Amino acid sequence: MPLSAILTQAFNFFKNNISQLAFLFVPILFVQVGIQLWLSLEISAADLENPQFGTSHMVAMMVLLLVFSFLIAALTLFLEIRSQGHSPSSGMILKTSINFVPALLLAGVFSGLAVLAPVFVLLAADPMLGIIGLFISVYLFARLAFVNFMVVVERLTPMEAIKRSFSFSGPIVFKTMAIFLLYIPLSLFGGVLAQVTQLGGIPMKLIGDVIVAFFGLFVNVALFRLYMVSRPAPETPGNIDSE
């Protein structure tokens, strides 16, 4: 299926389900973005010569990872059930998503290390090689973009999901990269919104960042649609574009 058709179907799904998406995920995003904002303020206020990061920062990082894993689990589960033509309740989505958090957390850590390794290893060897490492990391990021779907939809273990995503994404890696390019206009929009909300202080910045993060969920919707149409025909339940 052409990428344009995938993006059109993902857009229609996002538009048609925007109310439930907002009801489900805006509260979670407020928690996630709030923690990120607090951590960024702490880092910017730290002494660069003698930075102090205590237990509160470590706890905040751990909570942030848990919240993010919960968000991804809930979003993926929502996309899976809606693509099958069902109308799940928000309570059921949130309750069931908790079961996937441990596996998603582990999968995220393992795949994150795999993605970052080329940059750090080659950068340590030679700063010029760091550029090559960056391209390798971007490529690996695209190859492992479907790990979350493998965990939630196919109920695989973290390591199985990583292996499956790598093998699955080979034929569609360039389409995957193209979808990730959507983050560029989102980042530009976020920059403009940050300038607009700057005078409103922290509360307005928090709201602005949540708005950007919410529309950023569209990238996950597009990736899920690409995943659904690329699965073997007998396993494809998808009609995400018709919801």
Tab-separated table of C-alpha atoms in Angstrom:
chain	number	residue	atom	x	y	z
A	1	MET	CA	0.000	0.000	0.000
A	2	PRO	CA	1.372	3.472	-0.861
A	3	LEU	CA	2.599	5.572	2.057
A	4	SER	CA	0.143	8.319	1.128
A	5	ALA	CA	-2.775	5.908	1.582
A	6	ILE	CA	-1.409	4.756	4.933
A	7	LEU	CA	-1.100	8.342	6.171
A	8	THR	CA	-4.585	9.194	4.898
A	9	GLN	CA	-6.129	6.234	6.712
A	10	ALA	CA	-4.180	7.050	9.874
A	11	PHE	CA	-5.357	10.663	9.685
A	12	ASN	CA	-8.976	9.599	9.268
A	13	PHE	CA	-8.674	7.264	12.259
A	14	PHE	CA	-7.074	9.967	14.403
A	15	LYS	CA	-9.720	12.505	13.407
A	16	ASN	CA	-12.661	10.156	13.939
A	17	ASN	CA	-11.415	9.002	17.350
A	18	ILE	CA	-9.885	12.235	18.612
A	19	SER	CA	-12.381	12.663	21.459
A	20	GLN	CA	-11.671	9.268	23.005
A	21	LEU	CA	-7.961	9.632	22.333
A	22	ALA	CA	-7.966	12.938	24.195
A	23	PHE	CA	-10.031	11.532	27.079
A	24	LEU	CA	-7.692	8.560	27.434
A	25	PHE	CA	-4.284	10.075	26.882
A	26	VAL	CA	-4.284	13.777	27.746
A	27	PRO	CA	-4.304	13.041	31.526
A	28	ILE	CA	-1.411	10.589	31.096
A	29	LEU	CA	0.448	13.108	28.957
A	30	PHE	CA	0.063	15.770	31.649
A	31	VAL	CA	1.844	13.442	34.084
A	32	GLN	CA	4.537	12.500	31.576
A	33	VAL	CA	5.201	16.024	30.337
A	34	GLY	CA	5.047	17.391	33.875
A	35	ILE	CA	7.834	15.042	34.991
A	36	GLN	CA	9.878	15.860	31.884
A	37	LEU	CA	9.448	19.583	32.521
A	38	TRP	CA	10.506	19.251	36.155
A	39	LEU	CA	13.585	17.252	35.201
A	40	SER	CA	14.565	19.785	32.537
A	41	LEU	CA	14.228	22.631	35.063
A	42	GLU	CA	16.357	20.691	37.546
A	43	ILE	CA	19.034	20.055	34.940
A	44	SER	CA	19.083	23.671	33.769
A	45	ALA	CA	19.421	24.854	37.390
A	46	ALA	CA	22.220	22.399	38.222
A	47	ASP	CA	25.813	23.488	38.706
A	48	LEU	CA	27.586	22.441	35.511
A	49	GLU	CA	30.901	22.040	37.328
A	50	ASN	CA	29.414	19.936	40.112
A	51	PRO	CA	25.983	18.607	39.097
A	52	GLN	CA	23.994	17.047	41.914
A	53	PHE	CA	21.406	14.425	41.037
A	54	GLY	CA	19.783	12.715	43.972
A	55	THR	CA	17.225	10.068	44.728
A	56	SER	CA	14.326	12.298	43.699
A	57	HIS	CA	15.733	12.582	40.194
A	58	MET	CA	16.232	8.822	39.900
A	59	VAL	CA	12.700	8.187	41.142
A	60	ALA	CA	11.350	10.735	38.659
A	61	MET	CA	13.190	9.020	35.809
A	62	MET	CA	11.828	5.622	36.823
A	63	VAL	CA	8.280	6.961	37.121
A	64	LEU	CA	8.679	8.631	33.724
A	65	LEU	CA	9.653	5.314	32.118
A	66	LEU	CA	6.687	3.578	33.761
A	67	VAL	CA	4.254	6.287	32.660
A	68	PHE	CA	5.592	6.214	29.107
A	69	SER	CA	5.325	2.408	28.967
A	70	PHE	CA	1.766	2.619	30.268
A	71	LEU	CA	0.905	5.259	27.653
A	72	ILE	CA	2.297	3.142	24.812
A	73	ALA	CA	0.540	0.031	26.111
A	74	ALA	CA	-2.812	1.821	26.319
A	75	LEU	CA	-2.438	3.462	22.905
A	76	THR	CA	-1.426	0.225	21.190
A	77	LEU	CA	-4.232	-1.719	22.850
A	78	PHE	CA	-6.727	0.964	21.841
A	79	LEU	CA	-5.507	0.867	18.228
A	80	GLU	CA	-5.654	-2.922	18.138
A	81	ILE	CA	-9.199	-3.171	19.490
A	82	ARG	CA	-10.570	-0.303	17.401
A	83	SER	CA	-8.958	-1.743	14.252
A	84	GLN	CA	-10.990	-4.886	14.883
A	85	GLY	CA	-14.194	-2.851	14.855
A	86	HIS	CA	-14.849	-2.932	18.609
A	87	SER	CA	-15.574	0.026	20.884
A	88	PRO	CA	-13.644	-0.537	24.111
A	89	SER	CA	-14.378	1.406	27.275
A	90	SER	CA	-11.636	3.661	28.572
A	91	GLY	CA	-11.599	1.816	31.887
A	92	MET	CA	-11.032	-1.528	30.191
A	93	ILE	CA	-8.199	-0.110	28.070
A	94	LEU	CA	-6.405	1.403	31.046
A	95	LYS	CA	-6.884	-1.642	33.267
A	96	THR	CA	-5.683	-4.139	30.663
A	97	SER	CA	-2.723	-1.957	29.673
A	98	ILE	CA	-1.136	-2.366	33.101
A	99	ASN	CA	-0.392	-6.013	32.248
A	100	PHE	CA	1.913	-4.968	29.386
A	101	VAL	CA	3.938	-2.349	31.281
A	102	PRO	CA	6.703	-4.669	32.590
A	103	ALA	CA	7.324	-6.244	29.183
A	104	LEU	CA	7.239	-2.885	27.396
A	105	LEU	CA	9.610	-1.392	29.960
A	106	LEU	CA	12.137	-4.176	29.419
A	107	ALA	CA	11.708	-4.085	25.645
A	108	GLY	CA	12.209	-0.321	25.691
A	109	VAL	CA	15.409	-0.604	27.729
A	110	PHE	CA	16.889	-3.384	25.563
A	111	SER	CA	15.964	-1.770	22.242
A	112	GLY	CA	17.104	1.650	23.490
A	113	LEU	CA	20.514	0.268	24.386
A	114	ALA	CA	20.744	-1.397	20.977
A	115	VAL	CA	19.903	1.880	19.226
A	116	LEU	CA	22.291	4.050	21.261
A	117	ALA	CA	25.231	1.631	21.271
A	118	PRO	CA	26.598	2.466	17.772
A	119	VAL	CA	26.704	6.190	18.536
A	120	PHE	CA	28.515	5.855	21.850
A	121	VAL	CA	30.910	3.116	20.727
A	122	LEU	CA	31.976	4.846	17.517
A	123	LEU	CA	32.036	8.296	19.158
A	124	ALA	CA	34.369	6.945	21.829
A	125	ALA	CA	36.645	5.538	19.135
A	126	ASP	CA	36.715	8.695	17.010
A	127	PRO	CA	34.466	11.798	16.981
A	128	MET	CA	34.227	11.600	13.197
A	129	LEU	CA	32.980	8.023	13.438
A	130	GLY	CA	30.195	9.287	15.669
A	131	ILE	CA	28.415	10.573	12.548
A	132	ILE	CA	28.444	7.070	11.080
A	133	GLY	CA	27.206	5.762	14.412
A	134	LEU	CA	24.337	8.248	14.307
A	135	PHE	CA	23.170	6.959	10.921
A	136	ILE	CA	23.424	3.382	12.151
A	137	SER	CA	21.370	4.286	15.227
A	138	VAL	CA	18.681	5.944	13.113
A	139	TYR	CA	18.513	2.834	10.961
A	140	LEU	CA	18.244	0.567	14.009
A	141	PHE	CA	15.591	2.843	15.475
A	142	ALA	CA	13.473	2.312	12.353
A	143	ARG	CA	14.077	-1.447	12.417
A	144	LEU	CA	12.959	-1.649	16.064
A	145	ALA	CA	10.013	0.724	15.697
A	146	PHE	CA	7.479	-2.104	15.915
A	147	VAL	CA	8.668	-3.682	19.176
A	148	ASN	CA	5.739	-2.226	21.113
A	149	PHE	CA	3.227	-3.701	18.674
A	150	MET	CA	4.915	-7.091	18.898
A	151	VAL	CA	4.601	-7.046	22.692
A	152	VAL	CA	0.981	-5.875	22.891
A	153	VAL	CA	-0.607	-7.250	19.712
A	154	GLU	CA	1.372	-10.452	19.261
A	155	ARG	CA	1.999	-11.015	22.989
A	156	LEU	CA	5.723	-11.703	22.509
A	157	THR	CA	8.385	-11.482	25.192
A	158	PRO	CA	10.733	-8.445	25.051
A	159	MET	CA	13.579	-10.306	23.335
A	160	GLU	CA	11.223	-12.083	20.941
A	161	ALA	CA	9.594	-8.734	20.118
A	162	ILE	CA	12.966	-7.162	19.328
A	163	LYS	CA	13.945	-10.030	17.034
A	164	ARG	CA	10.541	-10.066	15.370
A	165	SER	CA	10.513	-6.291	14.817
A	166	PHE	CA	13.962	-6.410	13.229
A	167	SER	CA	12.983	-9.142	10.780
A	168	PHE	CA	9.524	-7.704	10.113
A	169	SER	CA	10.667	-4.144	9.400
A	170	GLY	CA	13.256	-4.964	6.741
A	171	PRO	CA	10.995	-4.522	3.672
A	172	ILE	CA	9.317	-1.381	5.093
A	173	VAL	CA	12.262	0.368	6.719
A	174	PHE	CA	12.155	3.365	4.368
A	175	LYS	CA	8.426	3.843	4.864
A	176	THR	CA	9.058	3.681	8.590
A	177	MET	CA	11.735	6.358	8.343
A	178	ALA	CA	9.402	8.521	6.262
A	179	ILE	CA	6.744	8.309	8.974
A	180	PHE	CA	9.306	9.329	11.593
A	181	LEU	CA	9.995	12.449	9.510
A	182	LEU	CA	6.581	13.660	10.682
A	183	TYR	CA	8.301	14.586	13.932
A	184	ILE	CA	10.055	17.437	12.098
A	185	PRO	CA	6.928	19.574	11.481
A	186	LEU	CA	5.699	18.599	14.950
A	187	SER	CA	8.951	19.898	16.435
A	188	LEU	CA	8.639	23.120	14.455
A	189	PHE	CA	5.061	23.490	15.668
A	190	GLY	CA	6.262	22.841	19.218
A	191	GLY	CA	8.916	25.529	18.880
A	192	VAL	CA	6.397	28.098	17.704
A	193	LEU	CA	3.978	27.132	20.457
A	194	ALA	CA	6.764	27.387	23.039
A	195	GLN	CA	7.394	30.970	21.956
A	196	VAL	CA	3.696	31.781	22.211
A	197	THR	CA	3.310	30.235	25.681
A	198	GLN	CA	6.596	31.589	27.046
A	199	LEU	CA	4.987	34.606	28.685
A	200	GLY	CA	2.490	32.395	30.487
A	201	GLY	CA	5.146	30.722	32.597
A	202	ILE	CA	5.352	27.058	33.559
A	203	PRO	CA	1.575	26.296	33.441
A	204	MET	CA	1.247	27.543	29.870
A	205	LYS	CA	4.428	25.752	28.825
A	206	LEU	CA	3.051	22.546	30.317
A	207	ILE	CA	-0.200	22.910	28.377
A	208	GLY	CA	1.650	23.719	25.163
A	209	ASP	CA	3.944	20.705	25.516
A	210	VAL	CA	0.967	18.422	26.190
A	211	ILE	CA	-0.754	19.678	23.042
A	212	VAL	CA	2.334	18.904	20.957
A	213	ALA	CA	2.726	15.487	22.608
A	214	PHE	CA	-0.918	14.658	21.948
A	215	PHE	CA	-0.689	15.390	18.234
A	216	GLY	CA	2.588	13.477	18.250
A	217	LEU	CA	0.506	10.370	18.931
A	218	PHE	CA	-0.461	10.533	15.257
A	219	VAL	CA	2.987	9.162	14.411
A	220	ASN	CA	2.195	6.061	16.471
A	221	VAL	CA	-1.160	5.734	14.722
A	222	ALA	CA	0.560	5.913	11.312
A	223	LEU	CA	3.150	3.340	12.385
A	224	PHE	CA	0.409	1.037	13.596
A	225	ARG	CA	-1.395	1.325	10.280
A	226	LEU	CA	1.847	0.508	8.450
A	227	TYR	CA	2.283	-2.469	10.757
A	228	MET	CA	-1.238	-3.728	10.122
A	229	VAL	CA	-1.090	-3.553	6.329
A	230	SER	CA	2.374	-5.149	6.284
A	231	ARG	CA	1.409	-8.202	8.335
A	232	PRO	CA	0.739	-11.508	6.554
A	233	ALA	CA	-2.759	-11.495	5.038
A	234	PRO	CA	-4.320	-14.242	7.219
A	235	GLU	CA	-3.392	-12.322	10.398
A	236	THR	CA	-4.574	-8.917	9.280
A	237	PRO	CA	-7.748	-7.822	11.087
A	238	GLY	CA	-7.271	-4.194	10.199
A	239	ASN	CA	-9.868	-1.738	9.139
A	240	ILE	CA	-8.429	1.176	11.027
A	241	ASP	CA	-9.329	3.516	8.210
A	242	SER	CA	-13.017	2.752	8.466
A	243	GLU	CA	-13.375	3.657	12.145
